[in-house]
PDB file of N, CA and C in Angstrom:
ATOM      1  N   MET A  17      -7.432  -2.375   5.944  1.00  0.00           N
ATOM      2  CA  MET A  17      -6.184  -2.898   6.438  1.00  0.00           C
ATOM      3  C   MET A  17      -5.075  -1.862   6.253  1.00  0.00           C
ATOM      4  N   LEU A  18      -5.080  -1.144   5.159  1.00  0.00           N
ATOM      5  CA  LEU A  18      -4.024  -0.165   4.911  1.00  0.00           C
ATOM      6  C   LEU A  18      -4.079   1.014   5.870  1.00  0.00           C
ATOM      7  N   THR A  19      -5.262   1.372   6.322  1.00  0.00           N
ATOM      8  CA  THR A  19      -5.354   2.512   7.244  1.00  0.00           C
ATOM      9  C   THR A  19      -4.672   2.222   8.572  1.00  0.00           C
ATOM     10  N   GLY A  20      -4.585   0.963   8.954  1.00  0.00           N
ATOM     11  CA  GLY A  20      -3.927   0.600  10.197  1.00  0.00           C
ATOM     12  C   GLY A  20      -2.480   0.193  10.024  1.00  0.00           C
ATOM     13  N   ALA A  21      -1.961   0.345   8.807  1.00  0.00           N
ATOM     14  CA  ALA A  21      -0.599  -0.115   8.514  1.00  0.00           C
ATOM     15  C   ALA A  21       0.278   1.032   8.039  1.00  0.00           C
ATOM     16  N   ILE A  22       0.228   2.147   8.737  1.00  0.00           N
ATOM     17  CA  ILE A  22       0.976   3.327   8.319  1.00  0.00           C
ATOM     18  C   ILE A  22       2.476   3.047   8.204  1.00  0.00           C
ATOM     19  N   GLY A  23       3.001   2.134   9.003  1.00  0.00           N
ATOM     20  CA  GLY A  23       4.428   1.803   8.940  1.00  0.00           C
ATOM     21  C   GLY A  23       4.821   1.048   7.690  1.00  0.00           C
ATOM     22  N   ALA A  24       3.850   0.520   6.965  1.00  0.00           N
ATOM     23  CA  ALA A  24       4.140  -0.227   5.741  1.00  0.00           C
ATOM     24  C   ALA A  24       4.063   0.652   4.499  1.00  0.00           C
ATOM     25  N   ILE A  25       3.775   1.946   4.690  1.00  0.00           N
ATOM     26  CA  ILE A  25       3.716   2.879   3.570  1.00  0.00           C
ATOM     27  C   ILE A  25       5.060   3.587   3.480  1.00  0.00           C
ATOM     28  N   SER A  26       5.707   3.496   2.316  1.00  0.00           N
ATOM     29  CA  SER A  26       7.004   4.138   2.108  1.00  0.00           C
ATOM     30  C   SER A  26       6.789   5.583   1.670  1.00  0.00           C
ATOM     31  N   ILE A  27       7.438   6.497   2.370  1.00  0.00           N
ATOM     32  CA  ILE A  27       7.325   7.924   2.089  1.00  0.00           C
ATOM     33  C   ILE A  27       8.665   8.413   1.541  1.00  0.00           C
ATOM     34  N   GLY A  28       8.600   9.143   0.432  1.00  0.00           N
ATOM     35  CA  GLY A  28       9.808   9.673  -0.193  1.00  0.00           C
ATOM     36  C   GLY A  28      10.302  10.923   0.508  1.00  0.00           C
ATOM     37  N   PRO A  29      11.445  11.456   0.074  1.00  0.00           N
ATOM     38  CA  PRO A  29      12.045  12.620   0.727  1.00  0.00           C
ATOM     39  C   PRO A  29      11.189  13.879   0.648  1.00  0.00           C
ATOM     40  N   ARG A  30      10.315  13.967  -0.344  1.00  0.00           N
ATOM     41  CA  ARG A  30       9.451  15.143  -0.471  1.00  0.00           C
ATOM     42  C   ARG A  30       8.078  14.918   0.151  1.00  0.00           C
ATOM     43  N   GLY A  31       7.906  13.794   0.842  1.00  0.00           N
ATOM     44  CA  GLY A  31       6.668  13.524   1.548  1.00  0.00           C
ATOM     45  C   GLY A  31       5.636  12.750   0.768  1.00  0.00           C
ATOM     46  N   GLY A  32       5.939  12.380  -0.466  1.00  0.00           N
ATOM     47  CA  GLY A  32       4.992  11.621  -1.268  1.00  0.00           C
ATOM     48  C   GLY A  32       5.098  10.128  -1.002  1.00  0.00           C
ATOM     49  N   ILE A  33       4.018   9.428  -1.269  1.00  0.00           N
ATOM     50  CA  ILE A  33       4.009   7.977  -1.115  1.00  0.00           C
ATOM     51  C   ILE A  33       4.761   7.356  -2.291  1.00  0.00           C
ATOM     52  N   THR A  34       5.739   6.521  -1.986  1.00  0.00           N
ATOM     53  CA  THR A  34       6.519   5.883  -3.046  1.00  0.00           C
ATOM     54  C   THR A  34       6.190   4.407  -3.204  1.00  0.00           C
ATOM     55  N   GLY A  35       5.466   3.835  -2.268  1.00  0.00           N
ATOM     56  CA  GLY A  35       5.106   2.428  -2.380  1.00  0.00           C
ATOM     57  C   GLY A  35       4.687   1.853  -1.041  1.00  0.00           C
ATOM     58  N   LEU A  36       4.423   0.563  -1.084  1.00  0.00           N
ATOM     59  CA  LEU A  36       4.026  -0.175   0.113  1.00  0.00           C
ATOM     60  C   LEU A  36       5.029  -1.284   0.374  1.00  0.00           C
ATOM     61  N   ASP A  37       5.206  -1.627   1.626  1.00  0.00           N
ATOM     62  CA  ASP A  37       6.038  -2.763   2.003  1.00  0.00           C
ATOM     63  C   ASP A  37       5.140  -3.998   1.947  1.00  0.00           C
ATOM     64  N   LEU A  38       5.047  -4.584   0.752  1.00  0.00           N
ATOM     65  CA  LEU A  38       4.113  -5.683   0.535  1.00  0.00           C
ATOM     66  C   LEU A  38       4.388  -6.894   1.430  1.00  0.00           C
ATOM     67  N   PRO A  39       5.644  -7.329   1.616  1.00  0.00           N
ATOM     68  CA  PRO A  39       5.871  -8.459   2.527  1.00  0.00           C
ATOM     69  C   PRO A  39       5.382  -8.183   3.949  1.00  0.00           C
ATOM     70  N   ALA A  40       5.598  -6.968   4.443  1.00  0.00           N
ATOM     71  CA  ALA A  40       5.129  -6.625   5.789  1.00  0.00           C
ATOM     72  C   ALA A  40       3.608  -6.655   5.854  1.00  0.00           C
ATOM     73  N   LEU A  41       2.947  -6.178   4.807  1.00  0.00           N
ATOM     74  CA  LEU A  41       1.488  -6.195   4.788  1.00  0.00           C
ATOM     75  C   LEU A  41       0.943  -7.618   4.746  1.00  0.00           C
ATOM     76  N   LEU A  42       1.620  -8.503   4.038  1.00  0.00           N
ATOM     77  CA  LEU A  42       1.164  -9.893   3.988  1.00  0.00           C
ATOM     78  C   LEU A  42       1.349 -10.589   5.335  1.00  0.00           C
ATOM     79  N   ILE A  43       2.398 -10.238   6.054  1.00  0.00           N
ATOM     80  CA  ILE A  43       2.591 -10.788   7.401  1.00  0.00           C
ATOM     81  C   ILE A  43       1.476 -10.292   8.323  1.00  0.00           C
ATOM     82  N   GLN A  44       1.146  -9.012   8.219  1.00  0.00           N
ATOM     83  CA  GLN A  44       0.054  -8.462   9.018  1.00  0.00           C
ATOM     84  C   GLN A  44      -1.263  -9.136   8.652  1.00  0.00           C
ATOM     85  N   ALA A  45      -1.472  -9.351   7.364  1.00  0.00           N
ATOM     86  CA  ALA A  45      -2.702 -10.001   6.898  1.00  0.00           C
ATOM     87  C   ALA A  45      -2.841 -11.396   7.491  1.00  0.00           C
ATOM     88  N   GLU A  46      -1.742 -12.122   7.526  1.00  0.00           N
ATOM     89  CA  GLU A  46      -1.766 -13.465   8.109  1.00  0.00           C
ATOM     90  C   GLU A  46      -2.148 -13.391   9.590  1.00  0.00           C
ATOM     91  N   ALA A  47      -1.542 -12.442  10.301  1.00  0.00           N
ATOM     92  CA  ALA A  47      -1.831 -12.306  11.729  1.00  0.00           C
ATOM     93  C   ALA A  47      -3.293 -11.932  11.977  1.00  0.00           C
ATOM     94  N   LEU A  48      -3.887 -11.205  11.040  1.00  0.00           N
ATOM     95  CA  LEU A  48      -5.279 -10.772  11.191  1.00  0.00           C
ATOM     96  C   LEU A  48      -6.278 -11.783  10.627  1.00  0.00           C
ATOM     97  N   GLY A  49      -5.763 -12.845  10.029  1.00  0.00           N
ATOM     98  CA  GLY A  49      -6.632 -13.887   9.507  1.00  0.00           C
ATOM     99  C   GLY A  49      -7.172 -13.631   8.112  1.00  0.00           C
ATOM    100  N   TYR A  50      -6.584 -12.669   7.387  1.00  0.00           N
ATOM    101  CA  TYR A  50      -7.017 -12.394   6.018  1.00  0.00           C
ATOM    102  C   TYR A  50      -6.426 -13.411   5.053  1.00  0.00           C
ATOM    103  N   ASP A  51      -7.053 -13.555   3.914  1.00  0.00           N
ATOM    104  CA  ASP A  51      -6.592 -14.466   2.861  1.00  0.00           C
ATOM    105  C   ASP A  51      -5.389 -13.826   2.158  1.00  0.00           C
ATOM    106  N   GLN A  52      -4.201 -14.356   2.400  1.00  0.00           N
ATOM    107  CA  GLN A  52      -2.978 -13.780   1.838  1.00  0.00           C
ATOM    108  C   GLN A  52      -2.935 -13.864   0.312  1.00  0.00           C
ATOM    109  N   SER A  53      -3.436 -14.935  -0.254  1.00  0.00           N
ATOM    110  CA  SER A  53      -3.377 -15.061  -1.711  1.00  0.00           C
ATOM    111  C   SER A  53      -4.223 -13.986  -2.393  1.00  0.00           C
ATOM    112  N   GLN A  54      -5.369 -13.673  -1.810  1.00  0.00           N
ATOM    113  CA  GLN A  54      -6.209 -12.611  -2.376  1.00  0.00           C
ATOM    114  C   GLN A  54      -5.548 -11.243  -2.203  1.00  0.00           C
ATOM    115  N   LEU A  55      -4.982 -11.003  -1.033  1.00  0.00           N
ATOM    116  CA  LEU A  55      -4.312  -9.718  -0.807  1.00  0.00           C
ATOM    117  C   LEU A  55      -3.067  -9.574  -1.673  1.00  0.00           C
ATOM    118  N   ALA A  56      -2.372 -10.663  -1.926  1.00  0.00           N
ATOM    119  CA  ALA A  56      -1.198 -10.606  -2.803  1.00  0.00           C
ATOM    120  C   ALA A  56      -1.598 -10.166  -4.202  1.00  0.00           C
ATOM    121  N   ARG A  57      -2.802 -10.477  -4.600  1.00  0.00           N
ATOM    122  CA  ARG A  57      -3.304 -10.045  -5.906  1.00  0.00           C
ATOM    123  C   ARG A  57      -3.794  -8.597  -5.870  1.00  0.00           C
ATOM    124  N   LEU A  58      -4.384  -8.178  -4.764  1.00  0.00           N
ATOM    125  CA  LEU A  58      -5.008  -6.859  -4.686  1.00  0.00           C
ATOM    126  C   LEU A  58      -4.061  -5.732  -4.264  1.00  0.00           C
ATOM    127  N   LEU A  59      -3.106  -6.023  -3.392  1.00  0.00           N
ATOM    128  CA  LEU A  59      -2.252  -4.965  -2.851  1.00  0.00           C
ATOM    129  C   LEU A  59      -1.450  -4.200  -3.913  1.00  0.00           C
ATOM    130  N   PRO A  60      -0.940  -4.849  -4.964  1.00  0.00           N
ATOM    131  CA  PRO A  60      -0.239  -4.051  -5.990  1.00  0.00           C
ATOM    132  C   PRO A  60      -1.135  -2.992  -6.644  1.00  0.00           C
ATOM    133  N   PHE A  61      -2.426  -3.293  -6.795  1.00  0.00           N
ATOM    134  CA  PHE A  61      -3.345  -2.307  -7.351  1.00  0.00           C
ATOM    135  C   PHE A  61      -3.585  -1.169  -6.367  1.00  0.00           C
ATOM    136  N   ALA A  62      -3.699  -1.505  -5.087  1.00  0.00           N
ATOM    137  CA  ALA A  62      -3.846  -0.480  -4.053  1.00  0.00           C
ATOM    138  C   ALA A  62      -2.599   0.398  -4.006  1.00  0.00           C
ATOM    139  N   GLU A  63      -1.444  -0.228  -4.121  1.00  0.00           N
ATOM    140  CA  GLU A  63      -0.186   0.516  -4.119  1.00  0.00           C
ATOM    141  C   GLU A  63      -0.145   1.487  -5.289  1.00  0.00           C
ATOM    142  N   ARG A  64      -0.476   1.010  -6.467  1.00  0.00           N
ATOM    143  CA  ARG A  64      -0.453   1.857  -7.666  1.00  0.00           C
ATOM    144  C   ARG A  64      -1.411   3.042  -7.500  1.00  0.00           C
ATOM    145  N   GLY A  65      -2.610   2.775  -6.976  1.00  0.00           N
ATOM    146  CA  GLY A  65      -3.574   3.841  -6.765  1.00  0.00           C
ATOM    147  C   GLY A  65      -3.110   4.867  -5.750  1.00  0.00           C
ATOM    148  N   MET A  66      -2.499   4.400  -4.672  1.00  0.00           N
ATOM    149  CA  MET A  66      -2.009   5.322  -3.649  1.00  0.00           C
ATOM    150  C   MET A  66      -0.877   6.190  -4.188  1.00  0.00           C
ATOM    151  N   VAL A  67       0.049   5.594  -4.919  1.00  0.00           N
ATOM    152  CA  VAL A  67       1.176   6.348  -5.469  1.00  0.00           C
ATOM    153  C   VAL A  67       0.678   7.366  -6.496  1.00  0.00           C
ATOM    154  N   THR A  68      -0.226   6.945  -7.367  1.00  0.00           N
ATOM    155  CA  THR A  68      -0.781   7.848  -8.382  1.00  0.00           C
ATOM    156  C   THR A  68      -1.556   8.988  -7.734  1.00  0.00           C
ATOM    157  N   GLY A  69      -2.393   8.657  -6.765  1.00  0.00           N
ATOM    158  CA  GLY A  69      -3.174   9.683  -6.074  1.00  0.00           C
ATOM    159  C   GLY A  69      -2.306  10.667  -5.318  1.00  0.00           C
ATOM    160  N   ALA A  70      -1.275  10.179  -4.666  1.00  0.00           N
ATOM    161  CA  ALA A  70      -0.373  11.061  -3.930  1.00  0.00           C
ATOM    162  C   ALA A  70       0.374  11.981  -4.879  1.00  0.00           C
ATOM    163  N   ALA A  71       0.815  11.448  -6.021  1.00  0.00           N
ATOM    164  CA  ALA A  71       1.528  12.271  -7.004  1.00  0.00           C
ATOM    165  C   ALA A  71       0.592  13.338  -7.575  1.00  0.00           C
ATOM    166  N   LYS A  72      -0.637  12.970  -7.849  1.00  0.00           N
ATOM    167  CA  LYS A  72      -1.608  13.917  -8.375  1.00  0.00           C
ATOM    168  C   LYS A  72      -1.880  15.027  -7.362  1.00  0.00           C
ATOM    169  N   THR A  73      -2.014  14.656  -6.110  1.00  0.00           N
ATOM    170  CA  THR A  73      -2.266  15.640  -5.057  1.00  0.00           C
ATOM    171  C   THR A  73      -1.104  16.628  -4.934  1.00  0.00           C
ATOM    172  N   GLN A  74       0.106  16.111  -5.049  1.00  0.00           N
ATOM    173  CA  GLN A  74       1.281  16.986  -4.913  1.00  0.00           C
ATOM    174  C   GLN A  74       1.399  17.951  -6.082  1.00  0.00           C
ATOM    175  N   THR A  75       1.017  17.533  -7.286  1.00  0.00           N
ATOM    176  CA  THR A  75       1.117  18.428  -8.431  1.00  0.00           C
ATOM    177  C   THR A  75       0.018  19.479  -8.450  1.00  0.00           C
ATOM    178  N   GLU A  76      -1.104  19.189  -7.764  1.00  0.00           N
ATOM    179  CA  GLU A  76      -2.218  20.138  -7.715  1.00  0.00           C
ATOM    180  C   GLU A  76      -1.996  21.245  -6.698  1.00  0.00           C
ATOM    181  N   THR A  77      -1.108  21.031  -5.754  1.00  0.00           N
ATOM    182  CA  THR A  77      -0.907  22.048  -4.709  1.00  0.00           C
ATOM    183  C   THR A  77       0.207  22.988  -5.043  1.00  0.00           C
TER     184      THR A  77
END
């Protein structure tokens, strides 16, 4: 779901991922027929992983 939701990913001024627009993702999830309660539990973990991974990638380059 996140790969198709590039507009819901917040990008900082230096190009790093700063977070996800969780309300927008839940609206998309509803439209796609996904279980919103499950995604509401999982998306914060996905957000944390994406932000951590992006920060790690930026420090390695």
